[in-house]
mmCIF file of C-alpha atoms and ligand atoms in Angstrom:
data_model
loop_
_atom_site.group_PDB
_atom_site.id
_atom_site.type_symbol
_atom_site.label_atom_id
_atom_site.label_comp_id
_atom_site.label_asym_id
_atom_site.label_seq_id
_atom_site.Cartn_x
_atom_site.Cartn_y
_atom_site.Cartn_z
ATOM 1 C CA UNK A 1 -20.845 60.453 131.762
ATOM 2 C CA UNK A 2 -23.375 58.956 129.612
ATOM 3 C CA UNK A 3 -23.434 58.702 125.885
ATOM 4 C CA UNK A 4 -26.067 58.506 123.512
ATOM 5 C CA UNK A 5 -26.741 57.630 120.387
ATOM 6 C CA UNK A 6 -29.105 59.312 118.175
ATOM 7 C CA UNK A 7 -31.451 58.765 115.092
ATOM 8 C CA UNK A 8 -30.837 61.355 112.674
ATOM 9 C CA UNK A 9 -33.651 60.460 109.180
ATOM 10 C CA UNK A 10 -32.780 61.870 106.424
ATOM 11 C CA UNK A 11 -35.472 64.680 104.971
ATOM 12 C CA UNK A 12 -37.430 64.880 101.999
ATOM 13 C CA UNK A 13 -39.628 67.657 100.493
ATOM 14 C CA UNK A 14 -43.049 66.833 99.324
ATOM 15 C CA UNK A 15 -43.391 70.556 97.645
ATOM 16 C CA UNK A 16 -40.904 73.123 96.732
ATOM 17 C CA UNK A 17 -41.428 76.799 95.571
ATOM 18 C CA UNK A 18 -39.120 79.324 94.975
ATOM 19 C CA UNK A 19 -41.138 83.007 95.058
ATOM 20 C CA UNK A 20 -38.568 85.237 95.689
ATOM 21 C CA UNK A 21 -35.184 86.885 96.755
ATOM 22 C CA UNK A 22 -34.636 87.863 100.671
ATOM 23 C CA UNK A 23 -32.300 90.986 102.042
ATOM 24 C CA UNK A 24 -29.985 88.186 103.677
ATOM 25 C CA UNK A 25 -29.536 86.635 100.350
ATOM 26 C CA UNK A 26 -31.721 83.079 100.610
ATOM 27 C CA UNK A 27 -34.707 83.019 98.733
ATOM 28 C CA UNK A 28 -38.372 83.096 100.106
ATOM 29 C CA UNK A 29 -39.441 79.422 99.847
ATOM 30 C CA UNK A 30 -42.747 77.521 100.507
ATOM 31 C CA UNK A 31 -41.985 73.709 101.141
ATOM 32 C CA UNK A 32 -43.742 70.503 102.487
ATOM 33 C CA UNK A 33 -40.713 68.768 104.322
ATOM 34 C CA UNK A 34 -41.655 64.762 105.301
ATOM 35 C CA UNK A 35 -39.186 63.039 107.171
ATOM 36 C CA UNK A 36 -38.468 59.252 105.996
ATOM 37 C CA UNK A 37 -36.987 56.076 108.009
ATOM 38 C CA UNK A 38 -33.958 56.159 106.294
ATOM 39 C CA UNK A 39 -31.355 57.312 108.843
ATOM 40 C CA UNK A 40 -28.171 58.125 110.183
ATOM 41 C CA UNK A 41 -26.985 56.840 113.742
ATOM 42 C CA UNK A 42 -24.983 59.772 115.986
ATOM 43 C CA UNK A 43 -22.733 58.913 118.931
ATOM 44 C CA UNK A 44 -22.295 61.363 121.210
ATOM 45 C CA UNK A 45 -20.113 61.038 124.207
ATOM 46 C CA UNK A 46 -17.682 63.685 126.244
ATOM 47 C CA UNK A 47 -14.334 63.836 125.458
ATOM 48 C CA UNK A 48 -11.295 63.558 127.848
ATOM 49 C CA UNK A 49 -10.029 67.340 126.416
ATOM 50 C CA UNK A 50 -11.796 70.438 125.563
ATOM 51 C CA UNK A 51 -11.450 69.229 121.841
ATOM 52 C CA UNK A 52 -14.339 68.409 119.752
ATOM 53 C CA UNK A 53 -13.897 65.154 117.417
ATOM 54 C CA UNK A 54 -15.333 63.756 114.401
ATOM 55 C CA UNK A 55 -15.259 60.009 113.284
ATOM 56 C CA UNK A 56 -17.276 59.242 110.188
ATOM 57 C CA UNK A 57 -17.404 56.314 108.439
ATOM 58 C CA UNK A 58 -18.228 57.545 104.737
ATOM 59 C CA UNK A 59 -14.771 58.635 102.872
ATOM 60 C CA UNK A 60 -17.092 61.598 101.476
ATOM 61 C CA UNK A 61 -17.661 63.237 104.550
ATOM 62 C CA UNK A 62 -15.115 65.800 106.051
ATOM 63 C CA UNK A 63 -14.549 65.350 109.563
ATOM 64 C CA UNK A 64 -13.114 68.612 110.080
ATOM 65 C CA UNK A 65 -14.840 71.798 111.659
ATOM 66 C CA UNK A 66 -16.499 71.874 108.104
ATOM 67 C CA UNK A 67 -18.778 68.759 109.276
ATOM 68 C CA UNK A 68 -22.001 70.268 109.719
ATOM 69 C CA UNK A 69 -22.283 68.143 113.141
ATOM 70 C CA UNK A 70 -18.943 69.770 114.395
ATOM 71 C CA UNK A 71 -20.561 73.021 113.744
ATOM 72 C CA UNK A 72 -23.267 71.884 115.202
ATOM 73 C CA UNK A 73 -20.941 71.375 118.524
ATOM 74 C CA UNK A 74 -19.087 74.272 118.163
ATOM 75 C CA UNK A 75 -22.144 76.487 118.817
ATOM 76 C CA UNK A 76 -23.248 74.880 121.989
ATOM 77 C CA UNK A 77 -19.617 75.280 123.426
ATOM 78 C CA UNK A 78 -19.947 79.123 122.303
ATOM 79 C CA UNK A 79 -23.482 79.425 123.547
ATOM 80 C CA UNK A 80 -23.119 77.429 126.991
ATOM 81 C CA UNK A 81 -18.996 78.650 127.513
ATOM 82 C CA UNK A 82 -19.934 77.555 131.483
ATOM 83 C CA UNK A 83 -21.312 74.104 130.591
ATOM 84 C CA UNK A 84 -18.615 73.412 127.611
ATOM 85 C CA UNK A 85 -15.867 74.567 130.496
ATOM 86 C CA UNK A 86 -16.822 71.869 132.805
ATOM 87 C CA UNK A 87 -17.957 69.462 130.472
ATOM 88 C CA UNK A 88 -14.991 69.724 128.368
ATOM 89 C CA UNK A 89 -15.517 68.145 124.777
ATOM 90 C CA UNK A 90 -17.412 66.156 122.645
ATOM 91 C CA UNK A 91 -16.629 62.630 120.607
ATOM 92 C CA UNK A 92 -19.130 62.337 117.728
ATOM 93 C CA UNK A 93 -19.330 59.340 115.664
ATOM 94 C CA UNK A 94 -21.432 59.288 112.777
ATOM 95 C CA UNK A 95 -22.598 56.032 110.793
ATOM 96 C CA UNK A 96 -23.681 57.184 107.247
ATOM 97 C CA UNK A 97 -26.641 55.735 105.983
ATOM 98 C CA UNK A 98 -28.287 58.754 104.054
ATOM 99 C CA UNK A 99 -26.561 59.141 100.480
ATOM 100 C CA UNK A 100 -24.165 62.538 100.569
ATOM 101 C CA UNK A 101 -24.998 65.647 98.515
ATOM 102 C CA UNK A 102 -28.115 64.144 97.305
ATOM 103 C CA UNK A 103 -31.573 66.509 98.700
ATOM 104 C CA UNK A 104 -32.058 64.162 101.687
ATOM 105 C CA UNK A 105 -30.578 66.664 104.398
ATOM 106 C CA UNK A 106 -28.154 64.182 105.510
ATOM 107 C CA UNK A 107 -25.578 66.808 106.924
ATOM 108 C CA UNK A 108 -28.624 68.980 108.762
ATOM 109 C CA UNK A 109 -29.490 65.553 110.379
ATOM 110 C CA UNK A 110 -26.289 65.123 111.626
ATOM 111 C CA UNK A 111 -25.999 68.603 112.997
ATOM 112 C CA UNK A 112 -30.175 68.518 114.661
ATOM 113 C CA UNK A 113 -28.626 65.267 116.628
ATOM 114 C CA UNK A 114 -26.006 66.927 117.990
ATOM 115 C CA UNK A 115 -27.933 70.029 119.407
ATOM 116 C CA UNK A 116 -30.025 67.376 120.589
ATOM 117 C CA UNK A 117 -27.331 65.122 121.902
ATOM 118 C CA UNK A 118 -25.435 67.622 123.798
ATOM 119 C CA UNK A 119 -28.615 69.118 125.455
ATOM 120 C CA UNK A 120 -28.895 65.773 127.134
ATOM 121 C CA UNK A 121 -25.332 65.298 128.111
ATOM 122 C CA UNK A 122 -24.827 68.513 129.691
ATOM 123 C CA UNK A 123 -28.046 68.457 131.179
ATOM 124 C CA UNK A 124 -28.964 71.816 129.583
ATOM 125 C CA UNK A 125 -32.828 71.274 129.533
ATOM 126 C CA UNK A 126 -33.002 73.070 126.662
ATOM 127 C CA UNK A 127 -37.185 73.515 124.669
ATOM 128 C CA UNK A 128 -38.291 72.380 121.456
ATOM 129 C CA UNK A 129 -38.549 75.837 120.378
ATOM 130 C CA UNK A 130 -34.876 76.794 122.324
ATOM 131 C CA UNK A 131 -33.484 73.809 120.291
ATOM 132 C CA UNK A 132 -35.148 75.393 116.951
ATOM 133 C CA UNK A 133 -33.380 78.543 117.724
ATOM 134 C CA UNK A 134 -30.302 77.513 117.849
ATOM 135 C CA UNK A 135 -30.532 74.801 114.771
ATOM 136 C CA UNK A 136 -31.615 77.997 112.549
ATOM 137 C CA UNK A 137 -28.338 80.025 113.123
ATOM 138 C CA UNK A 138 -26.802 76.862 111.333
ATOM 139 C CA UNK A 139 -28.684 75.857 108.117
ATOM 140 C CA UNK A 140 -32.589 75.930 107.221
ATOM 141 C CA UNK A 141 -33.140 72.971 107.037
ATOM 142 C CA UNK A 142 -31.935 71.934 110.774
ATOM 143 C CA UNK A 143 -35.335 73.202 112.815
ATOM 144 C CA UNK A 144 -37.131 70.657 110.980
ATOM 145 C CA UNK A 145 -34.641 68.151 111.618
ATOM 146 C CA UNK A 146 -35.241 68.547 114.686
ATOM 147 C CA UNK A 147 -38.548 67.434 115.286
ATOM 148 C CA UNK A 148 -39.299 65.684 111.856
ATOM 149 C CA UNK A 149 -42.475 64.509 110.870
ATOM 150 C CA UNK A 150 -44.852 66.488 108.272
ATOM 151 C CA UNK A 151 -44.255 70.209 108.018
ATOM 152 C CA UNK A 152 -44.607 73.540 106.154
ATOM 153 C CA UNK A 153 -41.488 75.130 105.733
ATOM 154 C CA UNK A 154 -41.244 79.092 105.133
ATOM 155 C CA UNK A 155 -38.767 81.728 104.960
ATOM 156 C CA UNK A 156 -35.391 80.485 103.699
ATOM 157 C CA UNK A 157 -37.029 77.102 105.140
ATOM 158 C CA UNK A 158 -36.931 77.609 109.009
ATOM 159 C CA UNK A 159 -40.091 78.688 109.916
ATOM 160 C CA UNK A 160 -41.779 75.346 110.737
ATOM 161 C CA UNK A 161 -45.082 75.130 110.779
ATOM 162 C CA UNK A 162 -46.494 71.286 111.758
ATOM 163 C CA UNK A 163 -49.100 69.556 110.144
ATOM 164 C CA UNK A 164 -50.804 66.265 110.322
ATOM 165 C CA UNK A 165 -48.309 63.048 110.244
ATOM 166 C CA UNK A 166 -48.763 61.142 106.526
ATOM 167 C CA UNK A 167 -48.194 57.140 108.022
ATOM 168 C CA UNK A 168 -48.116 54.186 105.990
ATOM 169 C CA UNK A 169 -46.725 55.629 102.801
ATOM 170 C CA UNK A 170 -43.658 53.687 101.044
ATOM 171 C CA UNK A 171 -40.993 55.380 99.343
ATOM 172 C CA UNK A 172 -38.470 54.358 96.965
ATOM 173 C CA UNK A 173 -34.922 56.642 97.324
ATOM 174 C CA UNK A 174 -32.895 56.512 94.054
ATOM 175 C CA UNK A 175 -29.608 57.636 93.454
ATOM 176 C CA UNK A 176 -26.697 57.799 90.966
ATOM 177 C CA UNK A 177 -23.509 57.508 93.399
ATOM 178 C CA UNK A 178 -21.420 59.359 90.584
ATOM 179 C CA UNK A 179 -23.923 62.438 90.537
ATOM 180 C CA UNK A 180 -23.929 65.008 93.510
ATOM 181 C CA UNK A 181 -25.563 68.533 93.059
ATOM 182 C CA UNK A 182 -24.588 71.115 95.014
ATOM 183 C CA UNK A 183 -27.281 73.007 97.060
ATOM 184 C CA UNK A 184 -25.622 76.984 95.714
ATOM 185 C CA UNK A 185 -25.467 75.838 92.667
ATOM 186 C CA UNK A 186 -29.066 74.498 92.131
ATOM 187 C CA UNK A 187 -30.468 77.730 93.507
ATOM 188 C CA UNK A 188 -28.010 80.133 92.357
ATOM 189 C CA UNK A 189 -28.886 78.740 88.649
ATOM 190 C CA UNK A 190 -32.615 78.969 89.370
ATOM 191 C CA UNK A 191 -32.044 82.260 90.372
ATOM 192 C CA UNK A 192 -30.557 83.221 87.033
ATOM 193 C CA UNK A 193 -32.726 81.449 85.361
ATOM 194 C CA UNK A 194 -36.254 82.657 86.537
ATOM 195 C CA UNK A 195 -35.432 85.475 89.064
ATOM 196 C CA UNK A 196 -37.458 88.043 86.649
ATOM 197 C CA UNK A 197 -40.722 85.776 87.864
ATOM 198 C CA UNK A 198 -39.835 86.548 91.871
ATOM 199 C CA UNK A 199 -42.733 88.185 93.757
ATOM 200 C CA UNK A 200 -41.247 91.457 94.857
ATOM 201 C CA UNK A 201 -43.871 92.835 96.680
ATOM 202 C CA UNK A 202 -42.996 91.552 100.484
ATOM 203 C CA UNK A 203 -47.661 92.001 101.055
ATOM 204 C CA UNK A 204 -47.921 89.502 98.131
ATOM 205 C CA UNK A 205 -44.760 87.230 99.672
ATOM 206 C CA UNK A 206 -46.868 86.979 102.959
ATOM 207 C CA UNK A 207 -49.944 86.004 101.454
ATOM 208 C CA UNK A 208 -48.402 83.516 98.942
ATOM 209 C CA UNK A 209 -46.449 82.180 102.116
ATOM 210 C CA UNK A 210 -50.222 81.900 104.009
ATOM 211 C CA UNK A 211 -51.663 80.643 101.267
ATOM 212 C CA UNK A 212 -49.847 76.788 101.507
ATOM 213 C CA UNK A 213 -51.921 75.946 105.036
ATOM 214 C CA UNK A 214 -55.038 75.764 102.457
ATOM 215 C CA UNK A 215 -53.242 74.451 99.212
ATOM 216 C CA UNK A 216 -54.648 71.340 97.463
ATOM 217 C CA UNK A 217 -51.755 69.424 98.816
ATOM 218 C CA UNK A 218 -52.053 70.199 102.826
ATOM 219 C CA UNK A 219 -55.930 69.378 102.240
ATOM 220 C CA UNK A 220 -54.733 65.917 100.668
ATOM 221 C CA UNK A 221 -52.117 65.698 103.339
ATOM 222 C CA UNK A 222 -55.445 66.204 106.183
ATOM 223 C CA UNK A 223 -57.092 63.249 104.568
ATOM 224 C CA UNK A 224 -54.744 61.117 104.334
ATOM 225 C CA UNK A 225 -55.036 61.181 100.161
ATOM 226 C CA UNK A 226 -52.536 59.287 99.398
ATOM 227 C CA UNK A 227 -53.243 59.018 95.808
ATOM 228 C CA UNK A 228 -53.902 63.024 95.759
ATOM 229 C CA UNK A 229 -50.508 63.674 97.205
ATOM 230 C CA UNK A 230 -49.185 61.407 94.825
ATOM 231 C CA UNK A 231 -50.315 63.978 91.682
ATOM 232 C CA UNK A 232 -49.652 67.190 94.344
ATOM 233 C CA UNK A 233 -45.821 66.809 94.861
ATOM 234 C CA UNK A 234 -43.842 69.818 93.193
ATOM 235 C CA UNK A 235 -40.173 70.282 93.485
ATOM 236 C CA UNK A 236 -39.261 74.290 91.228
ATOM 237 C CA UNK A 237 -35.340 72.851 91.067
ATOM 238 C CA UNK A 238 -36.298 69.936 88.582
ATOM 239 C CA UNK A 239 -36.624 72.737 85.876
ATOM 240 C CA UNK A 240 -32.736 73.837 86.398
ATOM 241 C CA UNK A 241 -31.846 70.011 87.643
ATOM 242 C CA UNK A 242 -32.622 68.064 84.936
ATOM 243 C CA UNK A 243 -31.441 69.899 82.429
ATOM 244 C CA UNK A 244 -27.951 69.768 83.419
ATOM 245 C CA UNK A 245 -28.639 66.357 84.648
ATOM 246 C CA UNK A 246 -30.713 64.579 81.901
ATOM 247 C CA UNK A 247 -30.031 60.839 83.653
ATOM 248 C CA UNK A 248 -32.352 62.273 86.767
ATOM 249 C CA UNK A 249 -34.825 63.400 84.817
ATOM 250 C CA UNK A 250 -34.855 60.002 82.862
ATOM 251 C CA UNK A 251 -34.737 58.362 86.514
ATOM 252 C CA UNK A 252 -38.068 60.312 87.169
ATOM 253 C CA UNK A 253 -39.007 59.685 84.025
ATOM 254 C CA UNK A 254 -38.492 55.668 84.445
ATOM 255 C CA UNK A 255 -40.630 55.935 87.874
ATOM 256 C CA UNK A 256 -43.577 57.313 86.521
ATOM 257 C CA UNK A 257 -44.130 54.434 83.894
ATOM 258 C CA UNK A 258 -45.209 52.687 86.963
ATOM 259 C CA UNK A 259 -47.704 51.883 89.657
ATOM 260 C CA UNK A 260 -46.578 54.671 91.716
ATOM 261 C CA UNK A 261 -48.686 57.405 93.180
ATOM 262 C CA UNK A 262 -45.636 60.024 92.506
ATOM 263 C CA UNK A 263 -42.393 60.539 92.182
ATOM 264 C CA UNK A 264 -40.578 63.578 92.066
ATOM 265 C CA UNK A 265 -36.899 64.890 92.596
ATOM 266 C CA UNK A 266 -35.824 65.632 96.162
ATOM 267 C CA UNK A 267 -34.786 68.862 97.284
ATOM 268 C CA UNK A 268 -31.997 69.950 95.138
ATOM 269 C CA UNK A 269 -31.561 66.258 93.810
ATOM 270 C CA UNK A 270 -30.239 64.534 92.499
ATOM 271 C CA UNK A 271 -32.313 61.720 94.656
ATOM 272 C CA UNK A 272 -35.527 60.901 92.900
ATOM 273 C CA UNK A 273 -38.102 59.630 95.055
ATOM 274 C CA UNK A 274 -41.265 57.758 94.482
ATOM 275 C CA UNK A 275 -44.480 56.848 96.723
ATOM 276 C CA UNK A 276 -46.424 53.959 96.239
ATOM 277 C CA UNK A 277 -49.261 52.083 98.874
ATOM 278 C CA UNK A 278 -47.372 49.214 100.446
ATOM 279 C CA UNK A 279 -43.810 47.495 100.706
ATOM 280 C CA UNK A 280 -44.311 44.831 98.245
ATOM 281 C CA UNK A 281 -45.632 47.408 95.750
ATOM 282 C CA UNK A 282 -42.290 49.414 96.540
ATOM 283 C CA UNK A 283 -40.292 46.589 95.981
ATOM 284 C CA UNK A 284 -41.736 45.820 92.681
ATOM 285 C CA UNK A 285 -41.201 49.334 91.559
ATOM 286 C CA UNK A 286 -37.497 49.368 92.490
ATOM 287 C CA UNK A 287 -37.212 46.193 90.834
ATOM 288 C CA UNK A 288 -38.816 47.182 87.640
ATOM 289 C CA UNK A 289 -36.834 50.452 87.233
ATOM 290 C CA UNK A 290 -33.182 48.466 88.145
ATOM 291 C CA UNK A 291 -34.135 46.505 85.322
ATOM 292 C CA UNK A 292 -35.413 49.262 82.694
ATOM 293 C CA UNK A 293 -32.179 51.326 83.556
ATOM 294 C CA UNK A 294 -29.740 48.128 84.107
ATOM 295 C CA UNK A 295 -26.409 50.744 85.510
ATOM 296 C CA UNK A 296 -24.625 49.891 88.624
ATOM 297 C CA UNK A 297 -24.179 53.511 89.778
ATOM 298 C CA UNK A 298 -27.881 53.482 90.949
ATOM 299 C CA UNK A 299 -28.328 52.884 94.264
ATOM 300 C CA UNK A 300 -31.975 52.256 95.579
ATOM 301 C CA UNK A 301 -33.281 52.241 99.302
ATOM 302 C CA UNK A 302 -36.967 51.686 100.296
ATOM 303 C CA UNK A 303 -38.312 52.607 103.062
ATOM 304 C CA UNK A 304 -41.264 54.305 104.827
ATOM 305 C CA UNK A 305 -42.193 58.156 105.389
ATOM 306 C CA UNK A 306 -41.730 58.609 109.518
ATOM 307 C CA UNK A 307 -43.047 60.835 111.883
ATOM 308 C CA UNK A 308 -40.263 61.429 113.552
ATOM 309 C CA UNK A 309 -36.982 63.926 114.122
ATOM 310 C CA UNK A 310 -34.300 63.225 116.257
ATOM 311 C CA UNK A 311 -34.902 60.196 118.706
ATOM 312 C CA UNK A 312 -32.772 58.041 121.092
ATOM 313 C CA UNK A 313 -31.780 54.911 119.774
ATOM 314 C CA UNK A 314 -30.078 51.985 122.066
ATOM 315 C CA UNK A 315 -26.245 52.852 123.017
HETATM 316 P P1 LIG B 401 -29.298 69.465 101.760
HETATM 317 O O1 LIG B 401 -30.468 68.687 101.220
HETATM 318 O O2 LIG B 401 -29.497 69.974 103.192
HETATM 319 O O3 LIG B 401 -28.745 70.492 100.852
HETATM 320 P P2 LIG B 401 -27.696 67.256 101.034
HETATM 321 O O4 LIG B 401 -28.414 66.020 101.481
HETATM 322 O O5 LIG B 401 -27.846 67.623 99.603
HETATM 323 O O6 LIG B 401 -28.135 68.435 101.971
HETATM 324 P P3 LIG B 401 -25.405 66.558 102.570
HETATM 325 O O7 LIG B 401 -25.450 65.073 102.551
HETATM 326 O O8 LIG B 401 -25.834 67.239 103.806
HETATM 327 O O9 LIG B 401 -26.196 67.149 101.328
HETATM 328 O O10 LIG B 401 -23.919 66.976 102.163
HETATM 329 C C1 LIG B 401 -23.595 68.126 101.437
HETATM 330 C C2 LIG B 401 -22.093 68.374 101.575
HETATM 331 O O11 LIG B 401 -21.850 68.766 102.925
HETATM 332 C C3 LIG B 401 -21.267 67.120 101.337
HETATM 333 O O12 LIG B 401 -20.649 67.220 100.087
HETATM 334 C C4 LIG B 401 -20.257 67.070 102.474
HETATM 335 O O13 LIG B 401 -18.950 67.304 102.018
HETATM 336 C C5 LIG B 401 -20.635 68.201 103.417
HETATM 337 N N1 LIG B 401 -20.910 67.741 104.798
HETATM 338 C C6 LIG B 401 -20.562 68.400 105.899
HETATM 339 N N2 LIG B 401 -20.984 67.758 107.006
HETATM 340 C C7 LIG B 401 -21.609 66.652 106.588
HETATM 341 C C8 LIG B 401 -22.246 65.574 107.264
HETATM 342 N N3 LIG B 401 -22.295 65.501 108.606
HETATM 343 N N4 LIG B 401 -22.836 64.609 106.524
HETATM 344 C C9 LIG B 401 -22.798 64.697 105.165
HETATM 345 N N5 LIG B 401 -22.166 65.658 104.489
HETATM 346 C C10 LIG B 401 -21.592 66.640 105.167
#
């Protein structure tokens, strides 16, 4: 049977909001999600058993049925019990690329490829939209990991609206590799910190949802502005982040001293990201800010926002 191996970028958010609580416990976010070219590779192949195995190359990364990417499998042998029973099990190898526990979705990645790999295995012919379905019952972010690109995000972050693809935009990833944040934590804190502000009225949640299709930032995003989206980027978990983190803050801090059009924490952080015009002005940025913070636990990447999810690499 064939295997495949898949193209799982990592994720960043362009905008953030928190507005409010939801019955099932998430909050009620607004978000600009932007996929970049910094990604994972996913093997998928069948297995020889009924087993499902994970093989990961980063010593951070379980590879136990709390991988995200053997959840991922898991539901597509519960979901297709006919298919998984003649297909028997999957081997999934995962090369790390995307820095763990740092905003950049790494773990959702791995789980979209998956979905994605197994529907072509077993020859499921599963939709776009079937493939959504499925990636929500597993983590918010996985829908958009999906297909990638440029997207609104609502809900707890699932409901995926797309908008136009932002090409030719450079981005500098930076990262402490002895700080991780964990996701609860960031938004649990937040929560305790600013829940008295949360809309509570679930009229005035829909039309602050609606609202983002004709925000400053989607218009900038329509014309290609990238020095507009550059001062538009918003991320609500900087004001709980960098508090208890005061090195990312200084990280964002040391970003915006130069030629950038933004920068701005990722997600729940602690990556710090910035955009700038071309390559060479990315590389000088990077440069600059290795020197002005001189510590060998930063780790930079630069690369280029994508328009892509999940694709097919070469096996
Ligand atoms: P998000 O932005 O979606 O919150 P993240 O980028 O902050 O995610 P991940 O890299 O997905 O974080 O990892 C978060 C935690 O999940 C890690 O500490 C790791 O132990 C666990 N994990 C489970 N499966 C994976 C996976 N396939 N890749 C990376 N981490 C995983």
């Amino acid at each position: 049977m064939q295997s495949y191996s898949l193209i799982a970028p990592a994720k960043i958010n362009l905008s953030l909001e928190i507005i409010g609580d939801r019955p099932d416990g998430f909050h009620e976010l607004v978000m600009i999600l932007q996929s970049v070219e910094l990604a994972d590779i996913v093997e998928i192949q069948a297995s020889d058993t009924q087993e499902i195995y994970i093989h990961c190359d980063h010593r951070e990364v379980p590879c136990d049925r709390t991988n995200l990417a053997y959840r991922a499998a898991e539901l597509m042998c519960q979901t297709f019990p006919e298919v998984y029973a003649n297909y028997g099990g999957v081997v999934i190898k995962i090369k790390k690329n995307i820095p763990v526990a740092a905003g950049l979705a790494g773990g959702s990645g791995n789980a979209a490829a998956v979905l994605v790999g197994i529907n072509l295995i077993w020859n499921l012919g599963l939709t776009r939209p079937e493939l959504h379905d499925l990636a929500a019952k597993l983590g918010s972010d996985i829908p958009f990991c999906v297909s990638g690109g440029t997207a609104i995000a609502t809900g707890r972050g699932e409901k995926l609206d797309s908008i136009e693809d932002l090409a030719d935009i450079w981005i500098i990833l930076a990262k402490y590799d002895n700080i991780s944040v964990s996701t609860p934590w960031a938004y649990q804190t937040y929560r305790q910190q600013y829940g008295d502000s949360y809309i509570k009225d679930p009229t005035q949640i829909n039309s602050r949802t609606a609202a983002i299709h004709s925000s400053p930032l989607v218009k900038a995003i329509a014309h290609k502005d990238s020095t507009e989206i550059g001062k538009l980027i918003y991320n609500d978990l900087e004001k709980v982040v960098f508090p208890e983190y005061p090195q990312v803050a200084e990280l964002k801090s040391a970003f915006s001293t130069q030629d950038v059009l933004g920068t701005m924490m990722s997600g729940s952080g602690p990556t710090v990201f910035a955009l700038c015009d071309s390559e060479n002005s990315a590389i000088a940025v990077k440069q600059a800010v290795k020197t002005l913070i001189n510590d060998p636990h930063l780790k930079f990447w630069v690369t280029k926002l994508s328009n892509n999810g999940i694709q097919i690499g070469d096996s």
